[in-house]
Coordinates of C-alpha atoms in Angstrom, one line a residue:
Chain A
X1 CA 161.8 112.7 133.8
X2 CA 160.1 115.4 133.2
X3 CA 159.7 118.2 135.4
X4 CA 156.1 119.1 136.4
X5 CA 155.9 121.5 139.6
X6 CA 159.5 122.8 140.1
X7 CA 159.4 125.1 143.8
X8 CA 162.2 126.5 144.4
X9 CA 162.0 128.2 148.5
X10 CA 158.4 129.5 148.4
X11 CA 157.6 131.9 151.1
X12 CA 154.2 133.9 152.1
X13 CA 153.6 136.5 153.9
X14 CA 150.1 136.4 154.9
X15 CA 148.4 139.9 157.0
X16 CA 146.1 139.3 159.7
X17 CA 144.5 141.4 162.4
X18 CA 142.3 143.9 162.1
X19 CA 141.7 144.9 158.7
X20 CA 139.2 141.7 158.2
X21 CA 135.4 142.7 158.4
X22 CA 136.3 146.3 159.9
X23 CA 133.3 149.6 158.9
X24 CA 135.3 152.7 157.6
X25 CA 134.2 154.8 160.7
X26 CA 135.3 151.8 163.3
X27 CA 138.9 151.9 161.4
X28 CA 139.1 155.8 161.7
X29 CA 138.2 155.0 165.4
X30 CA 140.9 152.8 165.9
X31 CA 143.7 154.6 164.0
X32 CA 142.7 157.9 166.0
X33 CA 142.5 155.6 169.1
X34 CA 145.7 153.9 168.1
X35 CA 144.3 150.5 168.3
X36 CA 144.3 149.8 165.7
X37 CA 146.3 146.0 164.9
X38 CA 148.2 143.9 162.0
X39 CA 150.1 141.3 161.8
X40 CA 152.0 139.7 159.8
X41 CA 153.1 135.5 159.9
X42 CA 154.7 133.5 157.2
X43 CA 152.3 130.9 156.4
X44 CA 154.6 129.2 154.2
X45 CA 158.0 129.2 154.9
X46 CA 160.6 127.9 153.0
X47 CA 159.4 125.4 151.5
X48 CA 161.1 123.5 148.2
X49 CA 159.8 120.7 146.5
X50 CA 159.1 119.0 142.9
X51 CA 157.0 116.8 141.4
X52 CA 157.7 114.9 138.3
X53 CA 155.6 113.6 135.5
X54 CA 153.0 110.7 136.9
X55 CA 153.4 111.6 140.6
X56 CA 150.8 111.8 143.3
X57 CA 152.6 114.1 145.8
X58 CA 150.4 114.5 148.8
X59 CA 150.8 117.8 151.7
X60 CA 149.7 116.6 155.0
X61 CA 150.4 118.7 158.2
X62 CA 147.8 120.3 161.4
X63 CA 145.7 122.6 160.9
X64 CA 147.0 125.9 159.8
X65 CA 150.7 124.6 158.5
X66 CA 149.9 126.4 155.7
X67 CA 148.7 123.6 153.5
X68 CA 146.0 125.4 151.5
X69 CA 148.2 128.8 150.9
X70 CA 150.6 126.4 149.4
X71 CA 148.4 125.3 147.4
X72 CA 147.1 128.9 145.9
X73 CA 150.3 129.3 145.4
X74 CA 150.6 126.7 142.8
X75 CA 147.7 127.4 141.4
X76 CA 148.8 131.0 140.8
X77 CA 145.3 132.3 143.3
X78 CA 148.7 133.8 145.9
X79 CA 151.7 135.3 144.5
X80 CA 154.8 133.9 146.7
X81 CA 156.7 137.0 148.9
X82 CA 159.9 134.9 147.7
X83 CA 161.5 132.1 146.2
X84 CA 159.8 130.6 142.8
X85 CA 157.4 128.2 141.4
X86 CA 157.4 126.8 137.6
X87 CA 154.3 124.8 136.4
X88 CA 154.5 123.2 133.5
X89 CA 150.9 121.9 132.7
X90 CA 147.0 123.4 132.9
X91 CA 146.1 122.5 136.7
X92 CA 142.8 122.5 138.1
X93 CA 142.2 122.8 141.8
X94 CA 139.5 121.1 143.7
X95 CA 139.7 123.0 146.9
X96 CA 137.0 123.3 149.2
X97 CA 134.9 121.6 146.8
X98 CA 131.2 122.9 147.3
X99 CA 132.1 126.9 147.4
X100 CA 132.3 129.3 144.3
X101 CA 129.7 127.7 142.7
X102 CA 126.2 130.3 141.9
X103 CA 123.4 129.3 144.8
X104 CA 120.3 130.8 142.3
X105 CA 122.2 129.1 139.0
X106 CA 120.9 126.0 138.1
X107 CA 123.8 122.8 137.8
X108 CA 123.7 123.3 133.5
X109 CA 124.3 127.0 134.3
X110 CA 126.8 126.2 137.4
X111 CA 128.8 123.6 134.9
X112 CA 129.6 126.2 132.9
X113 CA 130.8 129.3 135.0
X114 CA 132.8 126.0 136.6
X115 CA 134.3 125.3 133.1
X116 CA 135.0 128.9 132.0
X117 CA 137.2 129.3 135.5
X118 CA 138.8 127.0 134.4
X119 CA 139.7 128.1 131.2
X120 CA 138.1 126.3 128.7
X121 CA 136.2 127.1 125.9
X122 CA 132.4 127.0 125.3
X123 CA 133.0 124.5 122.4
X124 CA 134.7 122.1 124.5
X125 CA 132.3 122.9 127.4
X126 CA 129.1 121.5 125.2
X127 CA 131.4 118.4 124.3
X128 CA 132.1 117.4 127.5
X129 CA 129.1 118.8 129.3
X130 CA 127.2 115.3 129.2
X131 CA 129.7 113.4 130.2
X132 CA 129.8 115.8 133.2
X133 CA 126.7 115.4 134.4
X134 CA 126.3 111.9 133.6
X135 CA 129.5 111.1 135.9
X136 CA 127.9 113.5 138.4
X137 CA 125.0 110.6 138.2
X138 CA 122.7 114.1 138.7
X139 CA 120.7 113.7 136.1
X140 CA 117.0 114.9 137.2
X141 CA 118.3 117.5 139.2
X142 CA 119.6 118.9 136.0
X143 CA 117.2 122.1 136.2
X144 CA 117.5 122.9 139.9
X145 CA 119.2 126.2 141.2
X146 CA 122.3 125.5 142.8
X147 CA 120.7 125.9 146.6
X148 CA 118.7 123.8 146.8
X149 CA 121.0 120.4 145.7
X150 CA 122.9 118.8 149.0
X151 CA 126.6 119.2 149.5
X152 CA 127.2 115.6 148.9
X153 CA 125.8 116.7 145.9
X154 CA 127.8 120.2 145.1
X155 CA 130.8 118.0 145.5
X156 CA 130.1 115.4 143.1
X157 CA 129.9 117.9 140.6
X158 CA 132.3 119.7 141.7
X159 CA 134.8 116.5 140.7
X160 CA 132.8 115.7 137.8
X161 CA 134.4 118.9 136.3
X162 CA 137.3 119.6 137.2
X163 CA 138.0 115.8 136.2
X164 CA 136.1 115.3 133.5
X165 CA 137.8 118.8 132.1
X166 CA 141.2 116.5 131.7
X167 CA 143.7 118.4 134.0
X168 CA 146.9 117.9 133.7
X169 CA 147.3 118.8 136.9
X170 CA 144.8 117.5 139.1
X171 CA 144.5 119.4 142.8
X172 CA 142.5 117.7 145.4
X173 CA 141.9 119.2 148.6
X174 CA 140.0 117.1 151.2
X175 CA 138.4 115.7 148.1
X176 CA 137.4 112.4 149.1
X177 CA 135.8 112.6 152.5
X178 CA 133.0 114.1 150.6
X179 CA 130.1 111.3 148.7
X180 CA 128.8 108.3 149.7
X181 CA 130.4 105.0 149.6
X182 CA 129.8 104.2 145.7
X183 CA 130.7 107.3 144.6
X184 CA 133.8 107.8 147.3
X185 CA 135.1 104.1 144.8
X186 CA 133.9 105.6 141.8
X187 CA 136.5 109.5 142.4
X188 CA 139.2 107.2 143.3
X189 CA 138.9 105.2 140.4
X190 CA 139.0 108.2 138.3
X191 CA 141.7 109.4 139.8
X192 CA 143.5 106.7 139.1
X193 CA 142.8 107.0 135.5
X194 CA 144.2 110.7 135.8
X195 CA 147.4 109.8 137.8
X196 CA 148.2 106.2 135.0
X197 CA 147.1 109.4 132.0
X198 CA 150.9 110.5 133.3
X199 CA 149.4 113.6 135.1
X200 CA 150.0 114.8 137.9
X201 CA 147.7 114.9 140.9
X202 CA 148.7 116.7 144.3
X203 CA 146.3 115.7 147.1
X204 CA 146.1 116.8 150.7
X205 CA 144.2 115.2 152.9
X206 CA 144.1 114.5 156.7
X207 CA 143.4 111.0 156.3
X208 CA 147.0 108.9 157.0
X209 CA 145.6 105.9 155.5
X210 CA 144.8 107.8 152.4
X211 CA 148.0 109.6 151.3
X212 CA 150.0 106.0 152.1
X213 CA 147.5 104.5 149.6
X214 CA 147.4 106.7 146.9
X215 CA 150.9 108.7 146.8
X216 CA 154.0 108.3 146.2
X217 CA 156.1 111.7 147.4
X218 CA 154.9 113.2 150.8
X219 CA 155.5 117.1 151.7
X220 CA 154.8 117.6 155.4
X221 CA 154.4 121.0 156.3
X222 CA 154.4 122.3 159.8
X223 CA 153.4 126.1 160.9
X224 CA 154.0 126.8 157.5
X225 CA 158.0 125.1 157.7
X226 CA 158.7 122.4 155.3
X227 CA 159.4 119.4 157.5
X228 CA 160.3 117.1 154.9
X229 CA 159.5 116.1 151.4
X230 CA 160.6 112.6 150.2
X231 CA 159.2 109.5 149.1
X232 CA 155.7 109.0 151.2
X233 CA 156.0 105.4 153.2
X234 CA 158.5 106.8 155.7
X235 CA 157.1 109.8 155.7
X236 CA 153.7 108.8 156.6
X237 CA 154.3 106.6 159.1
X238 CA 156.8 109.3 160.9
X239 CA 153.5 111.4 160.7
X240 CA 151.6 108.7 162.2
X241 CA 154.0 109.1 165.1
X242 CA 154.3 112.3 165.9
X243 CA 150.6 112.7 166.2
X244 CA 150.6 110.4 169.2
X245 CA 153.1 111.8 170.6
X246 CA 153.3 115.9 169.5
X247 CA 156.8 115.5 168.9
X248 CA 158.9 116.6 165.4
X249 CA 160.9 114.0 163.9
X250 CA 165.0 115.5 163.6
X251 CA 166.1 114.8 160.0
X252 CA 169.0 116.1 158.9
X253 CA 169.1 119.0 157.4
X254 CA 170.4 118.1 153.6
Chain B
X1 CA 151.3 145.2 127.7
X2 CA 148.6 145.2 125.0
X3 CA 149.0 142.0 123.0
X4 CA 149.1 140.5 127.1
X5 CA 144.9 142.3 127.3
X6 CA 144.3 141.0 123.9
X7 CA 145.6 137.3 125.5
X8 CA 143.6 137.8 128.4
X9 CA 141.0 139.1 126.3
X10 CA 140.4 135.7 124.4
X11 CA 141.1 132.8 126.9
X12 CA 138.6 134.4 129.5
X13 CA 135.9 135.6 126.4
X14 CA 133.8 132.6 127.8
X15 CA 134.2 133.8 131.6
X16 CA 132.7 136.9 131.0
X17 CA 130.1 135.4 128.9
X18 CA 128.7 133.7 131.2
X19 CA 129.2 135.9 134.2
X20 CA 127.4 138.4 132.0
X21 CA 124.6 136.0 131.2
X22 CA 124.6 135.1 135.0
X23 CA 124.6 138.5 136.0
X24 CA 121.4 138.7 134.2
X25 CA 119.3 135.8 135.0
X26 CA 119.7 136.7 138.7
X27 CA 118.6 140.3 138.0
X28 CA 115.4 139.3 136.5
X29 CA 115.1 136.1 137.9
X30 CA 114.0 134.6 134.3
X31 CA 110.7 137.0 134.5
X32 CA 109.5 138.4 131.8
X33 CA 108.4 141.1 134.6
X34 CA 111.6 141.4 136.1
X35 CA 112.9 143.2 132.6
X36 CA 109.4 145.7 132.4
X37 CA 110.1 146.2 135.6
X38 CA 113.5 147.3 135.1
X39 CA 112.0 150.4 132.4
X40 CA 108.8 150.9 134.8
X41 CA 110.7 151.3 137.8
X42 CA 112.8 155.0 136.2
X43 CA 109.4 155.7 134.5
X44 CA 107.7 155.9 138.1
X45 CA 109.5 157.9 139.4
X46 CA 109.9 160.1 136.3
X47 CA 106.2 160.5 137.3
X48 CA 106.2 161.3 140.8
X49 CA 108.3 164.1 140.3
X50 CA 107.0 165.5 137.1
X51 CA 103.4 165.3 139.4
X52 CA 105.0 167.6 142.5
X53 CA 107.6 169.5 140.6
X54 CA 106.1 170.5 137.1
X55 CA 103.9 173.5 139.3
X56 CA 108.0 174.6 141.3
X57 CA 109.9 174.8 138.5
X58 CA 108.3 173.5 135.3
X59 CA 106.1 176.7 134.3
X60 CA 108.4 178.6 132.7
X61 CA 110.1 175.6 130.8
X62 CA 110.0 174.2 127.2
X63 CA 109.9 170.3 127.3
X64 CA 110.6 170.1 131.1
X65 CA 109.6 166.8 131.5
X66 CA 112.5 165.4 128.9
X67 CA 114.7 168.0 131.3
X68 CA 114.1 165.6 134.3
X69 CA 114.9 162.1 131.9
X70 CA 117.5 163.1 130.9
X71 CA 118.4 163.6 134.2
X72 CA 117.2 160.7 136.2
X73 CA 118.7 158.5 133.5
X74 CA 121.8 159.5 133.9
X75 CA 122.3 159.7 137.4
X76 CA 120.1 156.5 138.2
X77 CA 122.7 154.4 135.6
X78 CA 125.3 156.0 137.4
X79 CA 124.1 155.5 140.6
X80 CA 122.9 151.9 139.6
X81 CA 126.2 150.7 138.0
X82 CA 128.7 151.6 140.3
X83 CA 126.9 150.5 143.6
X84 CA 126.4 147.3 141.5
X85 CA 130.3 147.9 140.8
X86 CA 130.8 148.6 144.3
X87 CA 129.8 144.6 145.5
X88 CA 131.0 143.0 142.7
X89 CA 134.1 141.5 143.8
X90 CA 132.7 140.7 147.3
X91 CA 130.2 139.1 146.2
X92 CA 132.5 136.9 144.2
X93 CA 135.4 136.2 146.6
X94 CA 134.8 132.5 146.6
X95 CA 135.5 132.6 142.9
X96 CA 138.6 134.1 143.3
X97 CA 140.2 132.7 146.1
X98 CA 139.5 129.3 144.1
X99 CA 140.7 130.1 140.7
X100 CA 143.0 132.7 139.4
X101 CA 141.5 135.0 137.4
X102 CA 141.2 138.5 136.1
X103 CA 139.5 139.7 138.7
X104 CA 138.0 143.2 137.6
X105 CA 136.5 140.8 135.2
X106 CA 133.9 140.9 138.2
X107 CA 132.8 144.9 137.9
X108 CA 132.9 144.5 134.2
X109 CA 130.3 142.1 133.7
X110 CA 128.5 143.9 136.0
X111 CA 128.7 147.0 134.5
X112 CA 127.5 145.3 131.2
X113 CA 124.2 144.3 132.6
X114 CA 123.3 147.9 133.9
X115 CA 124.4 149.7 130.5
X116 CA 122.4 147.2 128.8
X117 CA 119.5 148.6 131.2
X118 CA 121.1 152.1 130.6
X119 CA 120.8 151.6 126.9
X120 CA 116.8 150.1 126.8
X121 CA 116.0 153.3 129.1
X122 CA 117.9 155.6 126.9
X123 CA 115.0 154.1 124.2
X124 CA 111.8 155.0 126.4
X125 CA 113.4 158.7 126.5
X126 CA 113.2 159.0 123.0
X127 CA 110.1 158.0 122.6
X128 CA 108.8 160.3 124.8
X129 CA 110.9 163.3 123.0
X130 CA 109.4 162.0 120.1
X131 CA 105.5 162.5 121.3
X132 CA 106.7 165.9 122.9
X133 CA 107.1 167.8 120.2
X134 CA 111.1 167.4 120.9
X135 CA 113.0 168.0 116.9
X136 CA 116.2 164.8 116.0
X137 CA 118.6 166.4 114.5
X138 CA 122.4 164.8 113.4
X139 CA 123.4 166.1 116.3
X140 CA 121.8 163.5 118.5
X141 CA 124.2 161.2 116.9
X142 CA 126.6 163.3 119.2
X143 CA 125.2 161.4 122.0
X144 CA 127.1 158.7 122.1
X145 CA 130.3 160.8 123.3
X146 CA 128.8 161.5 126.8
X147 CA 127.6 157.9 127.4
X148 CA 130.6 156.7 126.4
X149 CA 132.3 158.9 129.0
X150 CA 129.9 157.7 131.8
X151 CA 130.0 153.9 130.9
X152 CA 133.9 154.5 131.0
X153 CA 133.3 157.0 133.6
X154 CA 130.9 154.3 136.2
X155 CA 133.8 151.6 135.1
X156 CA 136.2 153.2 136.7
X157 CA 134.3 154.3 139.7
X158 CA 133.2 150.6 140.4
X159 CA 136.3 149.7 140.2
X160 CA 137.5 152.1 142.8
X161 CA 134.5 151.4 145.1
X162 CA 134.8 147.5 145.3
X163 CA 138.0 147.9 146.1
X164 CA 137.5 150.0 149.2
X165 CA 134.5 147.6 149.6
X166 CA 136.8 145.3 150.0
X167 CA 138.2 147.1 153.1
X168 CA 135.6 148.4 154.5
X169 CA 131.8 146.7 154.2
X170 CA 130.4 149.7 155.6
X171 CA 130.7 151.3 153.0
X172 CA 127.6 150.3 150.8
X173 CA 125.5 152.8 153.6
X174 CA 127.6 155.6 153.4
X175 CA 127.4 155.9 149.0
X176 CA 124.0 155.2 150.1
X177 CA 124.0 159.2 151.3
X178 CA 126.5 160.3 149.2
X179 CA 125.1 159.2 146.0
X180 CA 121.5 161.2 147.3
X181 CA 123.2 163.3 148.7
X182 CA 124.5 164.4 145.2
X183 CA 121.1 163.4 143.5
X184 CA 120.7 166.9 144.5
X185 CA 123.6 168.6 143.3
X186 CA 123.0 166.8 139.9
X187 CA 120.2 170.0 139.0
X188 CA 118.0 166.8 137.8
X189 CA 114.7 168.5 138.4
X190 CA 115.6 172.4 138.8
X191 CA 117.3 174.5 136.8
X192 CA 121.1 175.9 137.7
X193 CA 120.1 179.5 136.4
X194 CA 118.8 181.2 139.0
X195 CA 122.5 180.3 140.0
X196 CA 125.3 183.8 139.8
X197 CA 127.9 182.4 137.6
X198 CA 130.8 181.3 139.9
X199 CA 127.9 178.8 140.7
X200 CA 126.9 177.6 138.3
X201 CA 130.7 176.1 137.0
X202 CA 130.4 174.9 140.4
X203 CA 128.2 172.4 139.6
X204 CA 130.6 171.3 136.8
X205 CA 132.7 170.2 139.6
X206 CA 130.0 167.1 139.5
X207 CA 131.1 164.3 136.5
X208 CA 127.4 162.9 137.0
X209 CA 126.3 166.5 136.4
X210 CA 128.7 167.4 133.3
X211 CA 127.2 164.4 131.5
X212 CA 123.6 165.7 132.3
X213 CA 124.8 168.8 130.9
X214 CA 125.7 167.5 127.5
X215 CA 122.5 165.2 126.8
X216 CA 120.4 168.8 127.5
X217 CA 123.1 170.5 125.2
X218 CA 122.0 168.4 122.4
X219 CA 118.3 167.2 122.4
X220 CA 117.0 170.7 124.7
X221 CA 118.8 173.1 122.9
X222 CA 120.3 171.6 120.1
X223 CA 123.6 173.2 120.3
X224 CA 127.2 171.4 120.4
X225 CA 129.2 172.4 123.8
X226 CA 132.8 173.6 123.4
X227 CA 135.8 171.6 123.0
X228 CA 136.3 172.5 126.7
X229 CA 133.4 171.0 128.1
X230 CA 134.2 167.7 126.1
X231 CA 138.1 167.9 127.8
X232 CA 136.6 167.9 130.8
X233 CA 133.7 165.2 130.5
X234 CA 136.9 162.6 129.2
X235 CA 138.7 163.8 131.0
X236 CA 136.6 162.8 134.8
X237 CA 135.9 159.4 132.7
X238 CA 139.9 159.1 132.1
X239 CA 140.9 159.6 135.4
X240 CA 138.5 157.9 137.6
X241 CA 139.3 154.4 135.3
X242 CA 142.7 155.0 135.6
X243 CA 142.9 155.4 139.6
X244 CA 140.7 152.2 139.5
X245 CA 142.8 150.0 137.5
X246 CA 146.0 151.1 139.3
X247 CA 144.5 150.6 142.4
X248 CA 143.2 147.1 141.0
X249 CA 147.3 146.3 139.5
X250 CA 148.7 147.2 143.3
X251 CA 145.8 144.9 144.7
X252 CA 145.8 142.4 142.8
X253 CA 146.9 138.9 145.1
X254 CA 146.3 141.5 148.3
X255 CA 142.2 140.9 148.2
X256 CA 142.6 138.1 149.4
X257 CA 143.9 139.3 152.4
X258 CA 139.9 140.9 153.3
X259 CA 138.1 137.9 152.6

């Protein structure tokens, strides 16, 4: 088995408090009156897991569990404060789909922008663009500025780009909960195709049924801590139980 | 280090091109009028300055319009490039919080579009010189020196300001006031000859004035500045760039906290 992602004891310290959206004048005043307050907390605390070739990992947990932060570490947007993560392959992430596009640009320009951000070449995008357009079924909107498109359309094109550009590792953050029925089926089929091509996928979802249906491994996070990492089926059952009782199950530390 | 920059440049060339193209499309809103406006705007400023100040300052000065043009051209470029650079990082927060890209790229691409704008206006300056009977000499080639210095200086300032803007969102208004004051200190429409020598040197504390002075020396006086002057011009540019680069290097991952 080839290990695609190997994460060891990852912790991420996050800073929050007065440092966001503060003005210089406000900052000086707060500093002078000793009211400036910054808080540090561990958004992700000692998380370890591995993803093998062909795996589909589901990351579950309630809001604020540290799922998005963990994804940012895997995609190298953030650096872990401690721990290491080794990624073996090209990653395409679909984090919060509709954002990161530019409202003033049209569909083609945005597709190229996204492709460029993911690290592809112009030749590659020239070749793939017709395919992307066809998959998203948005040909008649090609010339429209992006701000005139609905959020469903935006996520469709985002999905089309990320999956068409042949990622070796696809990261999906709540992606499948958008789009109408027909497109949802199509995107799920496309995802299965990617998984079958022998590349790993990570799915972050609140829908336990979806995780149960698609994933073979699950990582459960709670308040930044790793509850458990292992086979999907038993953990999904425990998680469903937890959502009812709000009590974390006790697992033996290995 | 150098090989890594080279590899980065290769890998992100396409992204850079797309970003530059995007800044252009957005700036000119796909209209030819937008393009014309970028020349018309400075010309109208110049026209007003000429009408108002020729009576006050321009009576004893040859080529007064060219004198003002040099000042206005360089200062406008400085202001446009740095204010544009300031918001470049924050405006692209939705991108760099989703994808791992070199963040200075956004400031850089913004700089390109204002530099092209500057280039167009520079051509207009030369056309004015032609009509105003300014003698063109080989020394004009030396203008490349202050131009490159100013490009680097603006880039460095853009990096510094964009990092600060992530932390303090009211910087925009403070910077507006700052550039207005700096404009009056840049001797755009007056001459500093009336001041005593010491005060004249104090003007060189303003980097933008150094570049303006270089332009005027070459174009209006036909003289090449001393080597110390060259050193000063390059020094300001390098200091700004190094400070900006260090801030970016240090805060690369911390910018995310401020979104």
